[in-house]
mmCIF file of C-alpha atoms in Angstrom:
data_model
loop_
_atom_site.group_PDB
_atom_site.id
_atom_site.type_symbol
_atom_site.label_atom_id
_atom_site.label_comp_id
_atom_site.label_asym_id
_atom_site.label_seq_id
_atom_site.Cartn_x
_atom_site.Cartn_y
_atom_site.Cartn_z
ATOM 1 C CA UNK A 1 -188.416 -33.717 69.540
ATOM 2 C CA UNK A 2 -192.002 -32.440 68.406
ATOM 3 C CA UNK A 3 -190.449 -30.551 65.950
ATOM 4 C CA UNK A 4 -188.672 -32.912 64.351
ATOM 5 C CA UNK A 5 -191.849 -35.190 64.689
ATOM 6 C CA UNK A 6 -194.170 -32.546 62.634
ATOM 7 C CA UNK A 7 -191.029 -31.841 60.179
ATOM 8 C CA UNK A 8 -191.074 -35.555 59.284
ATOM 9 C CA UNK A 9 -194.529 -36.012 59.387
ATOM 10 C CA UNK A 10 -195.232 -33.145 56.851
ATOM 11 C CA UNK A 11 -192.378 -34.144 54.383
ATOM 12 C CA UNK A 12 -193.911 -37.463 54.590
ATOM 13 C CA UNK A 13 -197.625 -35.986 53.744
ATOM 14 C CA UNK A 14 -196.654 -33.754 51.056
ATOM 15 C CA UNK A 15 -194.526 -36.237 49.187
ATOM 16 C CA UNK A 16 -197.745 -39.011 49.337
ATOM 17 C CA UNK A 17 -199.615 -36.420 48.067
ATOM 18 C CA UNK A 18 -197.485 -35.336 44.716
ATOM 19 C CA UNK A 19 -197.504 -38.965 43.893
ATOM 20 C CA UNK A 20 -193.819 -39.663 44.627
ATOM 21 C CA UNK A 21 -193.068 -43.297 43.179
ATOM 22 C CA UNK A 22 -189.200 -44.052 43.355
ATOM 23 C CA UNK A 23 -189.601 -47.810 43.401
ATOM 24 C CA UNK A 24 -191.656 -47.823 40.026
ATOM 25 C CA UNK A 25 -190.176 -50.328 37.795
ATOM 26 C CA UNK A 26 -189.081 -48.637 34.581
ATOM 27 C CA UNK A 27 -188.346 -51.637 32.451
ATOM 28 C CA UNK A 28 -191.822 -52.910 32.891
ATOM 29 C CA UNK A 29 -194.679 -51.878 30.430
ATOM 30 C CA UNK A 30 -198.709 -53.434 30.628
ATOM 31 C CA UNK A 31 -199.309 -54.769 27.350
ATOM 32 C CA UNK A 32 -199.859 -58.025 26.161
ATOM 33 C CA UNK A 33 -198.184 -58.169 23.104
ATOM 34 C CA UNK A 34 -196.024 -55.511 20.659
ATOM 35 C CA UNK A 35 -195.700 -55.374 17.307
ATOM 36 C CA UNK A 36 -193.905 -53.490 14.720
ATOM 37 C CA UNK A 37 -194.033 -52.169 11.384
ATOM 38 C CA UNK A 38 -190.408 -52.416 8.924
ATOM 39 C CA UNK A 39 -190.027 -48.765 9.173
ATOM 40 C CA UNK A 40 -189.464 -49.078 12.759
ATOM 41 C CA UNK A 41 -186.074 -48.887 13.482
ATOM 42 C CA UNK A 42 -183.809 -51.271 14.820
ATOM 43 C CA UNK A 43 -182.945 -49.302 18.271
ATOM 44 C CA UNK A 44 -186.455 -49.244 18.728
ATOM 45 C CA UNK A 45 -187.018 -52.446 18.643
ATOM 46 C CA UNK A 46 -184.610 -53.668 20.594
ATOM 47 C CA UNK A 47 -185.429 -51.165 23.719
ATOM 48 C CA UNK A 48 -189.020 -52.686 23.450
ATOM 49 C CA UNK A 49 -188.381 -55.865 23.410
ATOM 50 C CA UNK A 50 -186.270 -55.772 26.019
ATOM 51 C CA UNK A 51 -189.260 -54.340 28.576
ATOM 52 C CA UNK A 52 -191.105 -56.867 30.340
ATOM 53 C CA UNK A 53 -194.499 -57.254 29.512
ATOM 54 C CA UNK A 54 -197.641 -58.575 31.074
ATOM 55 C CA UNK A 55 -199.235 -61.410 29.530
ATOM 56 C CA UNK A 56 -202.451 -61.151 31.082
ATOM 57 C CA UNK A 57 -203.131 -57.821 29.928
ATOM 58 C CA UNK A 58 -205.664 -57.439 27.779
ATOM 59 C CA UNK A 59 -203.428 -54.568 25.650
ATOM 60 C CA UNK A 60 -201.682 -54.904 22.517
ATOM 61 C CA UNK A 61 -198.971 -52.102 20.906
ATOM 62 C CA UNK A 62 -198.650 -51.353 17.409
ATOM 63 C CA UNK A 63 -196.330 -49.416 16.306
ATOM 64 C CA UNK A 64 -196.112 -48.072 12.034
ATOM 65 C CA UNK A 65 -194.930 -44.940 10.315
ATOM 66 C CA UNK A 66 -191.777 -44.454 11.202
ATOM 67 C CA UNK A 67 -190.342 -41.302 9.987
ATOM 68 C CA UNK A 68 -187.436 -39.152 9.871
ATOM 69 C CA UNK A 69 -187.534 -36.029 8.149
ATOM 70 C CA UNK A 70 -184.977 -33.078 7.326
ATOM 71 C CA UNK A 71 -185.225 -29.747 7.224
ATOM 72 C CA UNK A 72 -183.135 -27.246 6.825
ATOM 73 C CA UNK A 73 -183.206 -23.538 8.048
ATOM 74 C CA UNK A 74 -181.544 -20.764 5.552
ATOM 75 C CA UNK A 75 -180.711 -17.246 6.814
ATOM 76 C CA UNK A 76 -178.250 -14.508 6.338
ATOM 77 C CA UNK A 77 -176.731 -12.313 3.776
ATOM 78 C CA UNK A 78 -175.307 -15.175 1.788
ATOM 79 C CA UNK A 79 -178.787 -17.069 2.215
ATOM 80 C CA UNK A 80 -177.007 -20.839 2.585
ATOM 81 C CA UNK A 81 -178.506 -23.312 5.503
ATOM 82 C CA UNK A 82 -177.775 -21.892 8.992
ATOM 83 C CA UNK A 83 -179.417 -24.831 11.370
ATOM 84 C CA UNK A 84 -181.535 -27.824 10.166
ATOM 85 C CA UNK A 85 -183.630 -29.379 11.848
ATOM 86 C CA UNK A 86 -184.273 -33.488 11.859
ATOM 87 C CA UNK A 87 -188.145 -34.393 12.825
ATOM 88 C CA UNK A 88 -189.082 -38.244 13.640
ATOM 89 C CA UNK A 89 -192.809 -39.334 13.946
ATOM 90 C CA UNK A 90 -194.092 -42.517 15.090
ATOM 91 C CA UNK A 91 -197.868 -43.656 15.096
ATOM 92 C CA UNK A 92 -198.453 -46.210 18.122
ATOM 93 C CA UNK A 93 -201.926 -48.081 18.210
ATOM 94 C CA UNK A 94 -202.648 -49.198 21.800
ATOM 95 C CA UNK A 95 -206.104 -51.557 21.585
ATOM 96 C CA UNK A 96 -207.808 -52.969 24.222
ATOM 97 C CA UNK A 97 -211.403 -54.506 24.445
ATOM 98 C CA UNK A 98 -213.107 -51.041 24.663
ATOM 99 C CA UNK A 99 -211.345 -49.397 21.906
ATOM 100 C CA UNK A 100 -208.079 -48.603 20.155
ATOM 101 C CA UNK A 101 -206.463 -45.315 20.821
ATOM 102 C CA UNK A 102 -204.195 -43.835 18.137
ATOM 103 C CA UNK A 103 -201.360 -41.403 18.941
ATOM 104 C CA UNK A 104 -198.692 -39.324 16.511
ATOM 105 C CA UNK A 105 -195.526 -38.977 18.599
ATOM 106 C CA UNK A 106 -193.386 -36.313 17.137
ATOM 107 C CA UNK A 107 -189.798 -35.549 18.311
ATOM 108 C CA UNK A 108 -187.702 -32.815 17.174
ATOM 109 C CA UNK A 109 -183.941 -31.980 17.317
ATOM 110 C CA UNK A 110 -182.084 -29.072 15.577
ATOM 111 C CA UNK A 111 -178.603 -28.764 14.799
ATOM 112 C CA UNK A 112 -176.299 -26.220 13.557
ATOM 113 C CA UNK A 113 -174.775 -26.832 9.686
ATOM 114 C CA UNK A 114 -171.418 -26.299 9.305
ATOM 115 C CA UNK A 115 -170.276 -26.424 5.283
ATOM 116 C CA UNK A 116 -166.572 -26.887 6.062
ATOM 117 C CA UNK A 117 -167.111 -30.246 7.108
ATOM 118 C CA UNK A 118 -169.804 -32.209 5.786
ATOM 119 C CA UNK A 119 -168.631 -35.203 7.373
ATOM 120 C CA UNK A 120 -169.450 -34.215 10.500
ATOM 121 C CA UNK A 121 -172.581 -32.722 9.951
ATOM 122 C CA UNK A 122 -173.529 -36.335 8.368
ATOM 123 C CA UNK A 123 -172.798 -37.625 11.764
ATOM 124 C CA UNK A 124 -174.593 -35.409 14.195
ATOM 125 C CA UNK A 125 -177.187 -36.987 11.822
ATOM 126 C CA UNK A 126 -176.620 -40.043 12.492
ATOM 127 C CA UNK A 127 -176.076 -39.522 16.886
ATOM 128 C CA UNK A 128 -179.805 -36.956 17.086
ATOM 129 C CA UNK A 129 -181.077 -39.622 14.835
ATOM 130 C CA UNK A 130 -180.186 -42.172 18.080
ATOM 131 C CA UNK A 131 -181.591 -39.604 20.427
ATOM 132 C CA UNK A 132 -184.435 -39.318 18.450
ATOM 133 C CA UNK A 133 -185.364 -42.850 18.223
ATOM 134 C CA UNK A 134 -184.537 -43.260 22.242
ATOM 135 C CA UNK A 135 -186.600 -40.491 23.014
ATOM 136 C CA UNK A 136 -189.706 -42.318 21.553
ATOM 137 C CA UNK A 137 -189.226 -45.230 23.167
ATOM 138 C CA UNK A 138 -189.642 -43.205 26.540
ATOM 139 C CA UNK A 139 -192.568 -41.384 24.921
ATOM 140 C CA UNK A 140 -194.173 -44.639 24.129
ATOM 141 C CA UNK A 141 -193.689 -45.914 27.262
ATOM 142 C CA UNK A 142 -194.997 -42.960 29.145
ATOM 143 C CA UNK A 143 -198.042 -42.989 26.372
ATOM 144 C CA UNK A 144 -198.765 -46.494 27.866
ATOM 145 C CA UNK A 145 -198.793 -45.524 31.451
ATOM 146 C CA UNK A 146 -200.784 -42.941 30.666
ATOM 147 C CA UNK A 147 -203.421 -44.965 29.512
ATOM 148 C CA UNK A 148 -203.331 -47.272 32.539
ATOM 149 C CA UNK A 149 -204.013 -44.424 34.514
#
């Protein structure tokens, strides 16, 4: 019974003291208002929009320079492209009364190029350019947390 009593109690301790938070709400983000630039893409837009925010925060979001770049990797005897690479870049502008922060979020994805079918290749393109864009809105969110902290 004592055992079981420390066992408990110790789980208990260390997991208070990592900072375990199951029962944070991830669709919630502390800013008072968000705003975009046109090069922000549509996914990205939505995702945000769909996160509640707090109107009495004294916050606001602004997100410009959207990019997506290409590159591509060449190797081998025959020197032709081997991998590429797609790169997408976001500025975010969190403000608040003491100051407005600036961050570059960068994400990058690589993918191998396959010349028989360009078809395809255009559409892994077009899906890492999805996970791309999804991945910054969890970046932006965690950016925002961060800041809270």
């Amino acid at each position: 019974m004592m055992k079981n009593f420390r066992a408990i109690l110790f789980l208990s301790l260390s997991l208070l003291g990592c900072g375990y938070e199951p029962l944070i709400n991830q669709k919630f983000i502390n800013v008072n208002a968000i705003s975009f630039e046109e090069s922000v893409p549509f996914i990205v837009r939505t995702e945000l929009e769909n996160l509640e925010i707090n109107a009495s925060s004294n916050k606001n979001l602004i997100l410009k320079n959207y990019q997506i770049k290409e590159r591509k990797i060449y190797g081998g005897s025959s020197i032709r492209a081997l991998q590429g690479e797609l790169k997408g870049e976001l500025i975010i502008s969190i403000s608040n009364p003491s100051g407005t922060i600036n961050k570059k979020l960068t994400v990058m994805r690589n993918f191998s190029i396959s010349e028989l079918n360009p078809l395809a290749e255009n559409q892994t393109i077009k899906s890492l350019e999805e996970s791309i864009q999804k991945e910054m809105v969890q970046q932006i969110i965690f950016e925002v947390r961060l800041i809270e902290m």
